Short mmCIF file of C-alpha atoms and ligand atoms in Angstrom, two decimals:
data_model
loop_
_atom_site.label_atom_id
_atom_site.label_comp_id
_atom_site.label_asym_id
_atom_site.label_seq_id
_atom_site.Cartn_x
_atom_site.Cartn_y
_atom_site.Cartn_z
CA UNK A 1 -49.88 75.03 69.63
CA UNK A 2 -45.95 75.67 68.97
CA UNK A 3 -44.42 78.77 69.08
CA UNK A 4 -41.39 80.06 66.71
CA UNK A 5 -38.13 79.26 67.16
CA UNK A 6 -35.73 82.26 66.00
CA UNK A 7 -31.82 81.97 66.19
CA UNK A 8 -29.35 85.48 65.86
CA UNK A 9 -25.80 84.15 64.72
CA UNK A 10 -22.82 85.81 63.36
CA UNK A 11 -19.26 87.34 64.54
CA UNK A 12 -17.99 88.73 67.18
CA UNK A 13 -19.61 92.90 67.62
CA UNK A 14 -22.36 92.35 65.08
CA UNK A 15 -24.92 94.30 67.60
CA UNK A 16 -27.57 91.06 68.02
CA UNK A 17 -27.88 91.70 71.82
CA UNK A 18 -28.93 94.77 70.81
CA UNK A 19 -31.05 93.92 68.16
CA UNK A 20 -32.62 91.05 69.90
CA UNK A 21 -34.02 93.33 72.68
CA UNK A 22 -35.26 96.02 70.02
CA UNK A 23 -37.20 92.84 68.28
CA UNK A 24 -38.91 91.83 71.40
CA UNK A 25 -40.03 95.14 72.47
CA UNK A 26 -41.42 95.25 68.78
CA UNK A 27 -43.34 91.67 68.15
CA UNK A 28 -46.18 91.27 69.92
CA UNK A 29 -47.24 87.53 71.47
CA UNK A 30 -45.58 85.44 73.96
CA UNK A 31 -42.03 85.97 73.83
CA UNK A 32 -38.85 84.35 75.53
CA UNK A 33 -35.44 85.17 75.13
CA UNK A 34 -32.59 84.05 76.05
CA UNK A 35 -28.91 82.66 75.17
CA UNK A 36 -25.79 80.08 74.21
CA UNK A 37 -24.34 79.56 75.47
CA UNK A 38 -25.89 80.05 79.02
CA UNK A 39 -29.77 80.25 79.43
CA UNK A 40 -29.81 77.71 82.31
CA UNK A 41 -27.92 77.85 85.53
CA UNK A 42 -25.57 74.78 84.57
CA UNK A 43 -25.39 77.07 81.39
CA UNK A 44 -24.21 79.62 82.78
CA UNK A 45 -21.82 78.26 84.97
CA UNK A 46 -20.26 76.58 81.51
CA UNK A 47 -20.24 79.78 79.77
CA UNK A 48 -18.19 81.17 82.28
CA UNK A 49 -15.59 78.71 82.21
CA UNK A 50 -15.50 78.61 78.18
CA UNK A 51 -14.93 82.60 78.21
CA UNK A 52 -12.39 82.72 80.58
CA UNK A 53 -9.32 83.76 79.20
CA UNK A 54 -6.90 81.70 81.63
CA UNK A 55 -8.46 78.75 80.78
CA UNK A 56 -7.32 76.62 77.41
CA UNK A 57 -10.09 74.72 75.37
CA UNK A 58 -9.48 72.34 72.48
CA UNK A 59 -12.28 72.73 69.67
CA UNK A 60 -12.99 69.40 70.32
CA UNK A 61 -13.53 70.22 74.14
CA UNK A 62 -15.24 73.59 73.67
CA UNK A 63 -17.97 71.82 71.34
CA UNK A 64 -18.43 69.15 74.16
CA UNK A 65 -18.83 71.82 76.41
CA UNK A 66 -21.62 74.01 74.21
CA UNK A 67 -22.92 70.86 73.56
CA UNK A 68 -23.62 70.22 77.06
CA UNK A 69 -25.08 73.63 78.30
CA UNK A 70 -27.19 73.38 74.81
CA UNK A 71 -28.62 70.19 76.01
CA UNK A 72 -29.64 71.71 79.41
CA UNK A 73 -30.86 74.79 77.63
CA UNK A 74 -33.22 72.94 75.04
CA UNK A 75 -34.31 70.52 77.43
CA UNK A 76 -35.27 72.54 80.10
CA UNK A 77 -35.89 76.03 78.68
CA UNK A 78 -36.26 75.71 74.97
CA UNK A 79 -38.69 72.97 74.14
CA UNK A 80 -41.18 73.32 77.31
CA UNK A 81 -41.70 77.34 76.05
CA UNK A 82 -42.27 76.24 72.57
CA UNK A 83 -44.65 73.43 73.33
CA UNK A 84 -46.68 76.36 75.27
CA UNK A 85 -46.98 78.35 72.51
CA UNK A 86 -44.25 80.77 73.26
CA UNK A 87 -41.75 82.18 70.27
CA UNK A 88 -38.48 81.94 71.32
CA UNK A 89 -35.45 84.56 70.60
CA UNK A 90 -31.94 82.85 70.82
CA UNK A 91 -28.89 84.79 71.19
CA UNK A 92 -26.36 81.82 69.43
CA UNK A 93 -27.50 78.22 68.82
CA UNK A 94 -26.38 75.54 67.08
CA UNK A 95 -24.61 77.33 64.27
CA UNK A 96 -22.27 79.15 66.11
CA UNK A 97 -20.61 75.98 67.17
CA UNK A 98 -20.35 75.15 63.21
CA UNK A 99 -18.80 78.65 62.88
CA UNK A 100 -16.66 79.00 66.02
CA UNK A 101 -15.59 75.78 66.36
CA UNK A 102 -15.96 74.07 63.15
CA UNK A 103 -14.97 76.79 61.26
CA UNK A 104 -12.57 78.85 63.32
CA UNK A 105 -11.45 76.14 65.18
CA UNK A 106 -10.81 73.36 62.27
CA UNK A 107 -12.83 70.85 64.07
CA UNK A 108 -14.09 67.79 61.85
CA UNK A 109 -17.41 68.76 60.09
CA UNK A 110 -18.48 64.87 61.54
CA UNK A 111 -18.23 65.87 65.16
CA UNK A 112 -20.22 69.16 64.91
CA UNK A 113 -22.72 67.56 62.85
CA UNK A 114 -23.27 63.89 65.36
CA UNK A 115 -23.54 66.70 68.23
CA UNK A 116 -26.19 68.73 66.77
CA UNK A 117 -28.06 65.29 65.61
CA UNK A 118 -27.68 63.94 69.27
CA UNK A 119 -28.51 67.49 71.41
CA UNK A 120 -30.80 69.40 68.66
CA UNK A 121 -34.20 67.94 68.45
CA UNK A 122 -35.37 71.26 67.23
CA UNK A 123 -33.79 73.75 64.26
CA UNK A 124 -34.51 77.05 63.72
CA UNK A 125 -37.81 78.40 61.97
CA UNK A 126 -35.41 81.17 61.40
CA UNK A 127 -31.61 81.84 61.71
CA UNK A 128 -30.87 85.51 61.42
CA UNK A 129 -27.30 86.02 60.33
CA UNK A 130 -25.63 88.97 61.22
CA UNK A 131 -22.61 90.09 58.87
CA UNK A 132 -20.28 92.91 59.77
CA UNK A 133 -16.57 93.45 59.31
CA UNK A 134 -14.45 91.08 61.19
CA UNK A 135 -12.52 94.26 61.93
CA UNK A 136 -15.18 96.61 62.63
CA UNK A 137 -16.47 93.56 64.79
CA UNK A 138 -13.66 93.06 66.58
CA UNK A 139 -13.11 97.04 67.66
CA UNK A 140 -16.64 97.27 68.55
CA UNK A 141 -16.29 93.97 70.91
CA UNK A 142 -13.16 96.12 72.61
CA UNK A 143 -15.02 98.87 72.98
CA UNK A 144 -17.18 96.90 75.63
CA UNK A 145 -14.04 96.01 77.87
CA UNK A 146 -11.56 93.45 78.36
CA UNK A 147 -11.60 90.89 75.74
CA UNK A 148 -13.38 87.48 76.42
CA UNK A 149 -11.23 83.95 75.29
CA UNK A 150 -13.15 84.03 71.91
CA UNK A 151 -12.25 87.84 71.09
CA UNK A 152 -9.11 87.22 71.73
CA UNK A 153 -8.48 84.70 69.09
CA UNK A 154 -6.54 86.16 66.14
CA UNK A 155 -7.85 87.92 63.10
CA UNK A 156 -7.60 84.56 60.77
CA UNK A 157 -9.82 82.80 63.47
CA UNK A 158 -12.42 85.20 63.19
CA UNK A 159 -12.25 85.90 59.25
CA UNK A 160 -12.67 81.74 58.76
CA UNK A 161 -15.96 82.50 61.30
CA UNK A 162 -17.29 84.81 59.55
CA UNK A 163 -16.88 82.91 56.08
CA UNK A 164 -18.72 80.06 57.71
CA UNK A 165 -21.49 81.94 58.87
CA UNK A 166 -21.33 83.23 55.42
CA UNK A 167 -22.07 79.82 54.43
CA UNK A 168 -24.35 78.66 56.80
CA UNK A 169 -26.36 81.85 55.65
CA UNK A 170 -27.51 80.32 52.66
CA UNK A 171 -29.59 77.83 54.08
CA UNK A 172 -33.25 77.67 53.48
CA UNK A 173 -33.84 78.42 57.17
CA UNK A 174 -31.40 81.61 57.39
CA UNK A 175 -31.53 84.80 55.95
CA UNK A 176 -28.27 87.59 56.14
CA UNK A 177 -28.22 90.62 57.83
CA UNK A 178 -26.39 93.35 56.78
CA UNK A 179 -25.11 94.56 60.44
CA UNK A 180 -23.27 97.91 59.17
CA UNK A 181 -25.01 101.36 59.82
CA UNK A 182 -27.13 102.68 62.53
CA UNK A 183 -28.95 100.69 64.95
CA UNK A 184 -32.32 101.59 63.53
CA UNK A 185 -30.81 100.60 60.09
CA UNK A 186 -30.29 96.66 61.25
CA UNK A 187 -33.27 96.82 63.06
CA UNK A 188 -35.28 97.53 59.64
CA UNK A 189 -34.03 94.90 58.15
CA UNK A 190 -34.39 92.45 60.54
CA UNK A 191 -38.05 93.42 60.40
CA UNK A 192 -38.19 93.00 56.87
CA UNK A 193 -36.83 89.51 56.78
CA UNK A 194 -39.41 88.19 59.90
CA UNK A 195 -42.16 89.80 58.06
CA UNK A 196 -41.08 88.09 54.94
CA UNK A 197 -40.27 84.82 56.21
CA UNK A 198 -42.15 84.75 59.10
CA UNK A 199 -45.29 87.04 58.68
CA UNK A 200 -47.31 85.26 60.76
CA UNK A 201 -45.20 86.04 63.64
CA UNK A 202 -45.64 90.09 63.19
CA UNK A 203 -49.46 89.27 63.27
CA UNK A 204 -49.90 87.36 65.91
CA UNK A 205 -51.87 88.95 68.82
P1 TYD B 301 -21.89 85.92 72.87
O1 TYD B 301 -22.22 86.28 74.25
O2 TYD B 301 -23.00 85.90 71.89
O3 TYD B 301 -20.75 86.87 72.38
P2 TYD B 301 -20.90 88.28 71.68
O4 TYD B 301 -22.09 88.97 72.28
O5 TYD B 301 -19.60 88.91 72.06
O6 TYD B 301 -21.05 88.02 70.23
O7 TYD B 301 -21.19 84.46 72.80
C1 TYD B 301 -20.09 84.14 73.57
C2 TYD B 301 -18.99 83.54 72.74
O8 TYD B 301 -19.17 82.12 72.62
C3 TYD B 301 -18.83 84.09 71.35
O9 TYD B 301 -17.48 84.49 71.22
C4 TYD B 301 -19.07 82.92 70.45
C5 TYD B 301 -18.81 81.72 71.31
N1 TYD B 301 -19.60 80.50 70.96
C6 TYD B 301 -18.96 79.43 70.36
O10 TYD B 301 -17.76 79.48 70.09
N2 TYD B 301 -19.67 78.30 70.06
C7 TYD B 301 -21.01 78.18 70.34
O11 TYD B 301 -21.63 77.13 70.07
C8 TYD B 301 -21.66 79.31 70.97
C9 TYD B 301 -23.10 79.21 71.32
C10 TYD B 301 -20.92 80.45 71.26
#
């Protein structure tokens, strides 16, 4: 038996930490969630140094670096709760490296692709894409304290994000998510597209 494999993606302030908690409380079944990147201790310790803001990252080295905490993540957290039967909610996978760092970053569409082929053996049943604002994102990021090395990348970094999430969004796999409006708003339709796409998943006892 295999459980689901769910992805939240999208810019900076879009609320998915938020929304990711509401839609665990809410689905019923084994559940695991967790997050990229991070999710394992060697994760973690990565994430840290990649959101550092004294710290300076090429693209190139930043998707090396996801790259690596993904593998630890899928390897030793991802697969084995699938394989049991567990769903898994992911907070960031694979596409945010195609946003951040291929889109906002400019890095070759080649690299970001060999890395996912090499360090993904599993995709999404379903990527949720959060869209909001790049603005609105942004100020509701601040809001939650002192900016992290990704916040603080310019406006133009974080509009070409958001128009490559835009992108990725219509893939078979991913569905958008209007992020504007009240908590309860999102969280209605996110329940609309997993009982949609994923109905089975709602059901499940
Ligand atoms: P996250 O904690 O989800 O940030 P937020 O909750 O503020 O949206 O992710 C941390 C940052 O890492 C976020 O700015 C996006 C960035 N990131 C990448 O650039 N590439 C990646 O592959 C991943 C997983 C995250």
């Amino acid at each position: 038996m295999s459980g689901r494999f769910l992805t939240f993606e999208g810019p900076e302030g879009a609320g998915k930490t938020t929304q990711i908690a509401r839609l665990a409380e809410t689905l019923p079944g084994a559940l695991l969630t967790t997050r990229e990147p991070g999710g394992t201790k060697g994760g973690e310790a990565v994430r840290s140094a990649l959101l550092n803001p004294d710290a300076a990252w090429t693209p190139l080295a930043e998707a090396l670096l996801m790259n690596a905490a993904r593998d630890a993540h899928v390897q030793e957290v991802i697969l084995p709760a699938l394989r049991a039967g567990t769903s898994v909610l992911c907070d960031r996978y694979a596409d945010s490296t195609d946003a951040y760092q291929g889109g906002g970053g400019g890095l070759d569409q080649d690299i970001v692709d060999a890395l996912r082929r090499w360090v993904c053996p599993v995709e999404p049943d379903l990527v949720l894409v959060f869209d909001i604002d790049v603005k609105t994102g942004l100020e509701r990021a601040a809001a939650r304290g002192a900016a992290d090395r990704f916040e603080a990348k310019g406006l133009s970094y974080h509009e070409k994000v958001r128009a490559r999430f835009l992108r990725i969004a219509q893939r078979d796999n991913a569905v958008l998510i209007d992020a504007s409006g009240s908590p309860e708003a999102v969280q209605n339709r996110i329940l609309s597209a997993v009982s949609d796409r994923l109905p089975d998943l709602l059901a499940a006892s």
